XYZ file of C-alpha atoms in Angstrom:
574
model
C 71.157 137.463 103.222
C 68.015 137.583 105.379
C 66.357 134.986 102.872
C 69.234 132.724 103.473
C 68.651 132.970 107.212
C 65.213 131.922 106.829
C 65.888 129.536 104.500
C 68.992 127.630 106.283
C 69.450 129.118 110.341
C 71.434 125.559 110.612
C 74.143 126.202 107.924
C 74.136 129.883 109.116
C 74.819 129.310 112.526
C 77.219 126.525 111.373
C 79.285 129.074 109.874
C 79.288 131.547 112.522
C 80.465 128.799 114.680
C 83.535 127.754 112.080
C 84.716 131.313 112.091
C 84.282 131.080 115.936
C 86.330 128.122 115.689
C 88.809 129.550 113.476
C 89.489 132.321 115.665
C 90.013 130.238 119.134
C 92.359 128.228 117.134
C 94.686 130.622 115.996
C 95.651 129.938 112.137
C 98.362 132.743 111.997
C 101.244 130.989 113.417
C 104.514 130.975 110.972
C 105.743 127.381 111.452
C 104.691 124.003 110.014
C 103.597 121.054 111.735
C 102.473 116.782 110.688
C 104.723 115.096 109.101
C 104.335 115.384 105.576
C 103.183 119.727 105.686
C 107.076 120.587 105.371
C 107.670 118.649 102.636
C 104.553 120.054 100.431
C 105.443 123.317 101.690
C 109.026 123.035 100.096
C 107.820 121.734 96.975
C 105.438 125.229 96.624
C 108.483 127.241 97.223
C 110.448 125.323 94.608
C 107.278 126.191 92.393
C 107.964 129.472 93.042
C 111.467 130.042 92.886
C 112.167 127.925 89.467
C 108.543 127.337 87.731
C 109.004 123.635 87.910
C 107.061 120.846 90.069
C 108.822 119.130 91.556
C 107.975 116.291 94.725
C 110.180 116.636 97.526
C 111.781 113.266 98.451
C 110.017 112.765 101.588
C 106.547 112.904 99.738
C 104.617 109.744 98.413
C 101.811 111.307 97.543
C 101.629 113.170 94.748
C 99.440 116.578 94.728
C 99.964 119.217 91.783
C 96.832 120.422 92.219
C 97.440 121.923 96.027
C 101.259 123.023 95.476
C 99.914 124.930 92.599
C 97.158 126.152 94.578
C 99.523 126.988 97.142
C 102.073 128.545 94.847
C 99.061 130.926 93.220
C 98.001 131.804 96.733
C 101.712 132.673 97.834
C 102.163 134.360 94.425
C 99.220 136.759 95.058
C 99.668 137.274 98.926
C 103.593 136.637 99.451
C 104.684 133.117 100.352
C 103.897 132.630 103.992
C 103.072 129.292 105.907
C 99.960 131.094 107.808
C 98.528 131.474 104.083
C 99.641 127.603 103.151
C 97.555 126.701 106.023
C 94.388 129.230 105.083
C 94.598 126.827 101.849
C 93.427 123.750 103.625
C 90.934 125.939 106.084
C 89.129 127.210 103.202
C 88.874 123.568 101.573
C 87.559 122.496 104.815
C 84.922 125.235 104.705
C 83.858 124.525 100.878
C 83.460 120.385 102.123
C 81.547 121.643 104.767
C 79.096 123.785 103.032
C 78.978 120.819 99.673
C 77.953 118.361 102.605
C 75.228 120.467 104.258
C 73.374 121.204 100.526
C 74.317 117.160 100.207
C 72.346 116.129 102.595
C 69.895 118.527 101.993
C 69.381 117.865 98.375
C 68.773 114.358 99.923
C 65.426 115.567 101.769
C 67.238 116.012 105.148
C 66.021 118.550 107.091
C 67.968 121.955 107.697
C 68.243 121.507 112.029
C 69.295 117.701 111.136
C 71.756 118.245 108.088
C 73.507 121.033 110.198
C 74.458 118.385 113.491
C 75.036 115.976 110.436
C 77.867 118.478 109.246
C 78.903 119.808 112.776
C 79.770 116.069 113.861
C 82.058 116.003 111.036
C 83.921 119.431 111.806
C 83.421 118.164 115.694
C 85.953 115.692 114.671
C 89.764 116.209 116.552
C 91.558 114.641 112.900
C 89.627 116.667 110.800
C 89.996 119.958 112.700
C 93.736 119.401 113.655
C 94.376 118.750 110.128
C 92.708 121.643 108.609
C 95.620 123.873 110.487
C 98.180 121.653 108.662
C 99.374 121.626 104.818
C 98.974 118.287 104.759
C 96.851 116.539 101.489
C 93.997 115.110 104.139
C 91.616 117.784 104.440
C 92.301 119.228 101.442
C 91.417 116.442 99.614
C 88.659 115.663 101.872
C 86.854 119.240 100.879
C 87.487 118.841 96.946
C 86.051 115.402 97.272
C 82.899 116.132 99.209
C 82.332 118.873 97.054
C 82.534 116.585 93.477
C 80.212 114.258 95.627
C 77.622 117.412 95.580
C 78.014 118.292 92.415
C 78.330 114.983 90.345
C 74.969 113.903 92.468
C 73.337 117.030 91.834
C 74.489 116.732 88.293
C 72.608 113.437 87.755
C 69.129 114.510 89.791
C 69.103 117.414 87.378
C 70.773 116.256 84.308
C 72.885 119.167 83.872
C 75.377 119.380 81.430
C 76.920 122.399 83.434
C 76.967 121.225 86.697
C 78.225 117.682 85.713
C 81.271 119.946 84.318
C 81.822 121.523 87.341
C 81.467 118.257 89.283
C 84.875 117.159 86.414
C 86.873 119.999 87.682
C 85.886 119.222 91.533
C 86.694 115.277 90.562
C 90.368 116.268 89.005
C 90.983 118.524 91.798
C 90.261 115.898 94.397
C 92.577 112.927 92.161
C 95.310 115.378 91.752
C 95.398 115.881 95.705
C 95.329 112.301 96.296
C 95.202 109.107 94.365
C 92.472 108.270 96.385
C 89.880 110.245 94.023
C 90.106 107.502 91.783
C 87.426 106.272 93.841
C 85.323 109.168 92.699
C 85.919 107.927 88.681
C 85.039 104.077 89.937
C 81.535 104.909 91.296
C 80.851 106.819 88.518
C 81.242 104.907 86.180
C 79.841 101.460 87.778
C 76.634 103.672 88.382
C 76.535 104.044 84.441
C 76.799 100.598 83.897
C 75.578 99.227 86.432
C 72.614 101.152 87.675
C 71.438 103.639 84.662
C 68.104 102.462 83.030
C 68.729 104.860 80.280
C 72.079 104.127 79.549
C 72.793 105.479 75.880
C 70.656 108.430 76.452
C 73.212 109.206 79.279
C 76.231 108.437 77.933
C 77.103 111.689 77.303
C 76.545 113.336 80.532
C 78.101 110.722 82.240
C 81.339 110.946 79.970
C 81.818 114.626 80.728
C 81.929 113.868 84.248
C 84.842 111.391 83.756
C 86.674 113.540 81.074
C 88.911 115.561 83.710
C 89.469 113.380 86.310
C 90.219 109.624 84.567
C 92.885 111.583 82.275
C 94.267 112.831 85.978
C 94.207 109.152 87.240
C 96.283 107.412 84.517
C 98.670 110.605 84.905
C 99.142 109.891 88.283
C 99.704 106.166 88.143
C 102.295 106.940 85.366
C 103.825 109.375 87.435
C 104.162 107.656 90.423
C 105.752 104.776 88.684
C 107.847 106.777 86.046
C 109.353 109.438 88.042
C 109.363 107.862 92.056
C 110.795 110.209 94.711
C 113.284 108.510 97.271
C 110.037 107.569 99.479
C 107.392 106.879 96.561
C 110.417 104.325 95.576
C 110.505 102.330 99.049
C 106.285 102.177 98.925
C 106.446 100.736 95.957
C 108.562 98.207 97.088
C 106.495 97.701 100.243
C 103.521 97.646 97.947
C 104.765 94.844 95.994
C 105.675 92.625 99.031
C 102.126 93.651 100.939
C 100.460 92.053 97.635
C 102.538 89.337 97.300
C 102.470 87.879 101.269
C 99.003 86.114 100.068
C 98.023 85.089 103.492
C 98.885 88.642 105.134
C 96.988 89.922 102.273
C 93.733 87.966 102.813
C 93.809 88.811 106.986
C 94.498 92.353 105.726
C 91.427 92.436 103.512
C 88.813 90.636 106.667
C 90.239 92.797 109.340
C 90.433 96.226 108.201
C 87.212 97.053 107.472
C 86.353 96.558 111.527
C 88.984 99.154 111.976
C 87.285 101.412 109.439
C 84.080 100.738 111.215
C 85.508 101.202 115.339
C 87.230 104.646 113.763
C 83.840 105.803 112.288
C 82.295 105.301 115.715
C 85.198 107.289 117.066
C 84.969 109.823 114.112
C 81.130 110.114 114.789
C 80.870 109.316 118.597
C 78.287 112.411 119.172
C 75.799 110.814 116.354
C 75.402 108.109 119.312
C 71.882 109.142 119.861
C 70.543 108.630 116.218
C 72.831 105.428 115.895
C 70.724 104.650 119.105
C 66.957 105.853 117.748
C 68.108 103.786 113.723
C 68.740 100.838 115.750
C 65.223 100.840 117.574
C 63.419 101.763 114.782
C 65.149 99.022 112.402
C 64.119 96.362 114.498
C 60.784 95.690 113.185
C 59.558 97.326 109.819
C 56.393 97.927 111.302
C 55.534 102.005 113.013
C 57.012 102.060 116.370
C 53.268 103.390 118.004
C 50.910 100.780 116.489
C 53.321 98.017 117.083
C 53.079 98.733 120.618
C 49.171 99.171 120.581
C 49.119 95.250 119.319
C 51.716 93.479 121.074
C 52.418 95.681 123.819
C 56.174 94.412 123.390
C 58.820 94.645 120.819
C 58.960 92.663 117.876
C 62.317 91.418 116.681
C 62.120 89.509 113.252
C 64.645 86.396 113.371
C 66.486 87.413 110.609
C 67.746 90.991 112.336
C 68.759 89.128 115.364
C 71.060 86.480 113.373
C 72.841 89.775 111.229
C 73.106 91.656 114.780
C 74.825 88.771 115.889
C 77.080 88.427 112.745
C 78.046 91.790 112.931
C 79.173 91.665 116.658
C 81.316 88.805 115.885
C 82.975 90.160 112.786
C 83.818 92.970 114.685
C 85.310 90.949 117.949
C 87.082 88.679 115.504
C 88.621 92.188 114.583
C 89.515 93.087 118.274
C 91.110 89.455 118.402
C 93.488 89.855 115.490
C 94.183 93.051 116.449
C 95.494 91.218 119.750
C 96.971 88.517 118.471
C 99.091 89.891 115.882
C 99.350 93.619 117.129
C 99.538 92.506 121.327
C 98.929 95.670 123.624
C 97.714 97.842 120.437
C 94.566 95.840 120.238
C 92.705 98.625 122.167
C 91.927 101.691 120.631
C 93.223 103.834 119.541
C 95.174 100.740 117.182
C 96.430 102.296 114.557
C 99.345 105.132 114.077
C 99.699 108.275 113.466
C 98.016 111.148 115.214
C 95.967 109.716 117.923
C 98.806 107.783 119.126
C 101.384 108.727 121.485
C 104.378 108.132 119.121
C 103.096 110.708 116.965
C 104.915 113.806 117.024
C 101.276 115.133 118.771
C 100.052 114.650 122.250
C 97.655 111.992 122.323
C 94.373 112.661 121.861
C 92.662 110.168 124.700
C 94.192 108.799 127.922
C 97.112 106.591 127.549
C 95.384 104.313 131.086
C 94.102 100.646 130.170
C 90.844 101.719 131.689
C 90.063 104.805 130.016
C 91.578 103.046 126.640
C 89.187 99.894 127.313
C 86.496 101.692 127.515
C 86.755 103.417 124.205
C 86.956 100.629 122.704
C 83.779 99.342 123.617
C 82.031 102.606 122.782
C 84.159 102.187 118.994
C 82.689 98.664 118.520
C 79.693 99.340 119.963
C 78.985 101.869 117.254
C 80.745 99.602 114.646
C 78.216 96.852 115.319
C 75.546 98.955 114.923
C 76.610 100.807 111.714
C 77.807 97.753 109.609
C 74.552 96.349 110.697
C 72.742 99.122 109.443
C 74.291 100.116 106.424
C 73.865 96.000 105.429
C 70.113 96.479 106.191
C 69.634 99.449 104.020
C 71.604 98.988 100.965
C 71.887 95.109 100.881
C 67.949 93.881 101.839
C 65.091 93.585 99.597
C 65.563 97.115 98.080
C 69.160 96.506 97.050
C 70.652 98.980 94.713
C 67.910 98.324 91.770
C 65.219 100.526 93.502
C 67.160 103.397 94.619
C 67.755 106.481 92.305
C 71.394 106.493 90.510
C 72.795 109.657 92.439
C 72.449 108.095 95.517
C 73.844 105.004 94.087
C 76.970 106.935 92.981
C 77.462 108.023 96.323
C 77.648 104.660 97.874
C 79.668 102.990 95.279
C 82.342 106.146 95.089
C 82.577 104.998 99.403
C 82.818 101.310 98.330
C 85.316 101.832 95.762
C 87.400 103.906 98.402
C 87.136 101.043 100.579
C 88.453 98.532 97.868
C 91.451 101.057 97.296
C 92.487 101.004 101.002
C 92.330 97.346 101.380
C 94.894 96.646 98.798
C 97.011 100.031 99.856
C 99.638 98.664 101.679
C 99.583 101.998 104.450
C 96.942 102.240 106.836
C 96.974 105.135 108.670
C 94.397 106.893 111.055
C 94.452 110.065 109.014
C 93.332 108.015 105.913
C 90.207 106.823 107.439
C 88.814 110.542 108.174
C 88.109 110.015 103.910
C 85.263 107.795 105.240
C 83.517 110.145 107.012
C 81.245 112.067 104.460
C 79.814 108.885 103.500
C 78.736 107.252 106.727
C 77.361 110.711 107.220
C 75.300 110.440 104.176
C 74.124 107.202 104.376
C 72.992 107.967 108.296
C 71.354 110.925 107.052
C 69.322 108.911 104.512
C 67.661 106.174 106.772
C 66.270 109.118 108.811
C 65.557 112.413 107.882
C 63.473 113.888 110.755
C 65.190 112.992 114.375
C 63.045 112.887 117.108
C 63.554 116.396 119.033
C 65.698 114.308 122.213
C 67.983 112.865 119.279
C 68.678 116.580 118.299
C 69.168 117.954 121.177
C 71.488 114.801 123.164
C 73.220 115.372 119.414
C 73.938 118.837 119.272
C 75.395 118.824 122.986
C 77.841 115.833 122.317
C 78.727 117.533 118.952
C 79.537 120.512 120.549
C 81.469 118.921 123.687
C 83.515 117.244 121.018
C 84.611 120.238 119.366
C 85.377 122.334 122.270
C 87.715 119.176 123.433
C 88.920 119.063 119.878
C 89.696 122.797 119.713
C 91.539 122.517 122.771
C 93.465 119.687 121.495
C 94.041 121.315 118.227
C 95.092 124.477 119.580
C 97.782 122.743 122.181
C 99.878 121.256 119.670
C 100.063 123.758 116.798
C 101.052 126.253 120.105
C 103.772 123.828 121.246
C 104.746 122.947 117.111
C 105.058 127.009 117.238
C 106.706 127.695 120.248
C 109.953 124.759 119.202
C 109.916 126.228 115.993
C 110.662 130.015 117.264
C 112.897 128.242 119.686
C 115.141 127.270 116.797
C 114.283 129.947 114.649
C 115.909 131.910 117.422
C 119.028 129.939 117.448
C 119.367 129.950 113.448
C 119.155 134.111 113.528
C 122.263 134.184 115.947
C 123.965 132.362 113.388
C 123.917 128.860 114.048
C 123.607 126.518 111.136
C 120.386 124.122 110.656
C 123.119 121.178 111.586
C 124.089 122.338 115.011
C 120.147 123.128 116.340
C 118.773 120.132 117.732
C 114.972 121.336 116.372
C 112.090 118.929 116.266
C 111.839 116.639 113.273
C 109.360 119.310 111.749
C 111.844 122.308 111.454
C 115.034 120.035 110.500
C 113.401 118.541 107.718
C 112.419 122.129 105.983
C 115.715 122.947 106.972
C 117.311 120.136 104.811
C 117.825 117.253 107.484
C 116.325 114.470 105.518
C 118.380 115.777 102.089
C 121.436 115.258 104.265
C 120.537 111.860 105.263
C 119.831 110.822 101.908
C 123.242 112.017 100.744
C 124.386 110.215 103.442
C 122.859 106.598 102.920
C 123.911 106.966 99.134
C 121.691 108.834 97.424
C 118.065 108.226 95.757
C 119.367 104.693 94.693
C 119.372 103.688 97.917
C 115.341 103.320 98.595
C 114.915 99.770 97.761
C 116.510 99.166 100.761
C 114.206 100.938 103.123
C 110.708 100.020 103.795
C 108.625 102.414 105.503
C 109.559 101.160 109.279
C 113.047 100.610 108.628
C 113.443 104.110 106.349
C 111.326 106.144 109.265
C 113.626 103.857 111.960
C 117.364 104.806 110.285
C 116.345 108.501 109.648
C 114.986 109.189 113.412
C 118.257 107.422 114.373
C 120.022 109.888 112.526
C 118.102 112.663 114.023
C 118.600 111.431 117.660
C 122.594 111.398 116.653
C 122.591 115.094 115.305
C 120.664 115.892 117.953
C 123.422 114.338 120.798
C 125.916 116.936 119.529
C 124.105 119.590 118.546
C 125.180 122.954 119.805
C 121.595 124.315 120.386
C 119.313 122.212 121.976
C 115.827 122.688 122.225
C 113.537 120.919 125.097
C 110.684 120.751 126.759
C 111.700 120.082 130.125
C 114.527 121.003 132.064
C 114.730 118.061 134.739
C 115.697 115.895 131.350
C 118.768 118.543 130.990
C 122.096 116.995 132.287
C 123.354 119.864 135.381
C 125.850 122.553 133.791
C 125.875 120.501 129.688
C 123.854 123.595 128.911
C 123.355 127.381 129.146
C 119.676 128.744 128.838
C 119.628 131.463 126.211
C 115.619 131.655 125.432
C 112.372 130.236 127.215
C 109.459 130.822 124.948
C 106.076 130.280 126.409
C 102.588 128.561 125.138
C 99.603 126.925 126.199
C 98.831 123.606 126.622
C 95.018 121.940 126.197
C 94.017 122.876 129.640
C 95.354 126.504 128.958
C 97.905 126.355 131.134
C 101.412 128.052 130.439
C 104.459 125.844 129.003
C 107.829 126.901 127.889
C 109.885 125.797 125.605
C 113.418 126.206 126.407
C 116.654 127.047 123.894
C 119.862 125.952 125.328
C 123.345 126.663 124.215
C 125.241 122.973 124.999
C 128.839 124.228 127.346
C 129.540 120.837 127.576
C 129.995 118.433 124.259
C 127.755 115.575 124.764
């Protein structure tokens, strides 16, 4: 253990600060919360209860691999949704640690892989969603982890490892479909990039003989056996690809809002964004450049992709208002740092405060794209680089292909992106100067205390409405007369009913996404209005005598500050 300390004091006091981090958080909380956690979480107990898999009809992602997990967890420790949501914690955990000995296998330095790895857990998505049984994170930490092991796998040439790397790979495609993207860079680096290519067949094929077989299952399955939502994306699917001219804006514009999320994502790596810049200016040393010319030198050629980049990414800004109006600032996209999320939002709603991060996002933007088209598409390339980093970079640029012609775009999906704009930062300098790391290290750590705070506030308000209608439910009130959040009414059967109540499963090719989400909140809001138990946050929005208070139950919001939640009993029908 002592050895270890020596050896890596970053990734020790990494993990000292995860469990610290854990703790402040609070995982033990018996409720669900996102979207899409309720729906995975009745799928594990249907696991359970009959041995069959089975989607529920909410889902459009299909993950065997964590209901399973799930189910094997609940089967050995009792099925709980505290131990659901120490699934996704301790994926987040392994992708942390498989990131740190990434970028260390990768000659980074222990001090400057740990901030490297800290700026990702720093991040409010990625630590929110680690508290949720939602697919993100989870498949986030299987696919950071094949990243580790496929590229340590090829530096090697280990047989072993590249198996391990095939079980990491099918663990991460069976979360998401997304892990295709995994398979892809795999095997372009084998054609593509391998000098020795017949010698290496066979190590290369192991790697692919878990997770491809996984890919074609899930295509098949998605197609063969759609649930109610899986049937109105593929609908939505077909019309996003066949709108040609949306299509093509779709394909120039969403890479800029990869890039402005990234720079949100990885806002505290400002500083070495800042010291890659300066030193990618010239390709001459910084300290005899200035002995010559006293001044900086910047080569034509920078100066005309700088610019290039800076209006790629304002054409993005400019699409984004002329075709999305007042959600041109960021945050632009749905789901959980806007304010029609079922979340508080995560920055100021003001035009000011909203303005101004988006100039920090596309401010970083510019400066990323411009760097990672310096390093992997100047006079190097591809050819003189070895094939594990290769892999890396095509396994990201594969993922990027797959999201452009996914017809959902979704802040949530983006945090996928994060592991390898890490990695490629980490590669175009290993040693920061000591100001980087320590302007760094404070701005990762301001970010995570805001994000625990953040974190904390909404799983203790997601808690606090669910006990308020868990409350109501133990009196003896029936699922259909508690007006819950959208959260508990769901597990509780509220989307089955509305199902049954449009017609049945062979009603979802008339529902795309906004008019499906649009007709089922509508239905919510209406068995809501004359529900018997009502649960609210506020009082003042409480007509005078329509209700009776029967329970207040008390939390914390992100300022620590005490909050109730309030359980009425409606005296007056609505």
């Amino acid at each position: 253990m002592l050895a270890v300390m020596r050896k890596c004091p970053g990734l020790c006091l990494l993990l000292l600060l995860f469990l610290v981090v854990v703790g402040f958080i609070g995982p033990v909380r018996e409720m669900m919360t996102g979207d899409d956690g309720w729906a995975y979480a009745l799928s594990v107990r249907h696991l359970l209860t009959t041995g069959e898999y089975r989607l529920h009809n909410w889902a459009t992602a299909n993950m065997p691999v964590q209901i399973y997990l799930g189910a094997l967890l609940a089967h050995v420790f009792g099925y709980s949704f505290t131990m659901l949501r120490f699934s996704t914690i301790i994926l987040l955990l392994v992708g942390l640690i498989a990131l740190y000995h990434l970028l260390r296998d990768f000659n980074v330095k222990d001090a400057e892989a740990s901030l490297l790895t800290l700026a990702v857990l720093a991040n409010p998505l990625v630590l929110f969603l680690s508290f949720t049984f939602q697919t993100d994170v989870q498949f986030l930490g299987w696919q950071i982890l094949a990243l580790w092991l496929y590229t340590r796998a090829l530096r090697q040439e280990s047989y072993p490892v590249m198996a391990l790397a095939s079980m990491a790979a099918f663990a991460a495609t069976g979360t998401r479909q997304f892990g295709a993207a995994l398979v892809a860079g795999l095997f372009s680096t084998w054609l593509l990039l391998e000098r020795h290519r017949l010698r290496k067949a066979p190590l290369y094929l192991l790697g692919l003989i878990l997770p491809l077989p996984m890919t074609l299952w899930q295509i098949s399955f998605g197609v063969s056996q759609p649930t109610f939502s899986q049937k109105a994306r593929l609908a939505e699917q077909s019309a996003y690809l066949r709108d040609l001219p949306h299509f093509a804006a779709e394909i120039l514009w969403r890479p800029t809002i990869i890039l402005q999320y990234l720079g949100l994502f990885l806002l505290p790596l400002a500083p070495l964004l800042v010291v890659l810049v300066r030193n990618s200016l010239d390709t001459r040393d910084w300290e005899s450049r200035q002995e010559v010319s006293g001044k900086l030198q910047i080569s034509r050629s920078s100066l005309w992709l700088l610019a290039a980049w800076t209006i790629y990414i304002a054409a993005g800004v400019c699409y984004g208002y002329l075709f999305f109006l007042s959600d041109f600032l960021m945050p632009s996209l749905p789901w959980l740092f806007r304010s029609q999320s079922l979340l508080e939002p995560f920055f100021p709603s003001g035009f000011e405060e909203r303005l101004a991060v988006t100039i920090l996002a596309c401010g970083f933007a510019v400066g990323l794209g411009w760097l990672l088209s310096r390093t992997y598409l100047g006079r190097r390339g591809w050819k003189n680089r070895p094939p594990a980093e290769c892999f890396v970079m095509l396994s990201g640029l594969t993922l990027l292909c797959l999201h452009l012609l996914y017809v959902q775009f979704n802040d949530v999906y983006l945090i996928q992106f994060v592991p390898f704009a890490v990695f490629a930062l980490g590669q175009m300098l290993h040693i920061w100067p000591r100001w980087c790391k320590v302007s760094t290290a404070v701005s990762c750590l301001f970010m995570l205390s805001v994000s625990c705070l953040w974190s904390r506030a909404n799983l203790a308000n997601a808690e606090a409405n669910w006990q308020a209608a868990e409350i109501a439910r133990s009196a003896g009130a029936a699922p259909q007369q508690i007006g819950g959040n959208m959260t508990w009414s769901c597990y509780h059967g509220a989307f089955d009913d509305w199902i049954a109540e449009v017609g049945g499963w062979q009603a979802a090719g008339r529902y795309g996404r906004a008019k499906r989400l649009e007709a089922f909140f509508d239905f919510l809001n209406k068995r809501y209005d004359h529900a018997e138990y009502v649960i609210t946050s506020s009082l003042r929005d409480t007509p005078a005598n329509s209700g009776r208070l029967l329970r207040r139950v008390e939390y914390k919001d992100k300022w620590l500050r005490q909050r109730s939640i309030y359980l009425l009993m409606r005296t007056t029908p609505k």
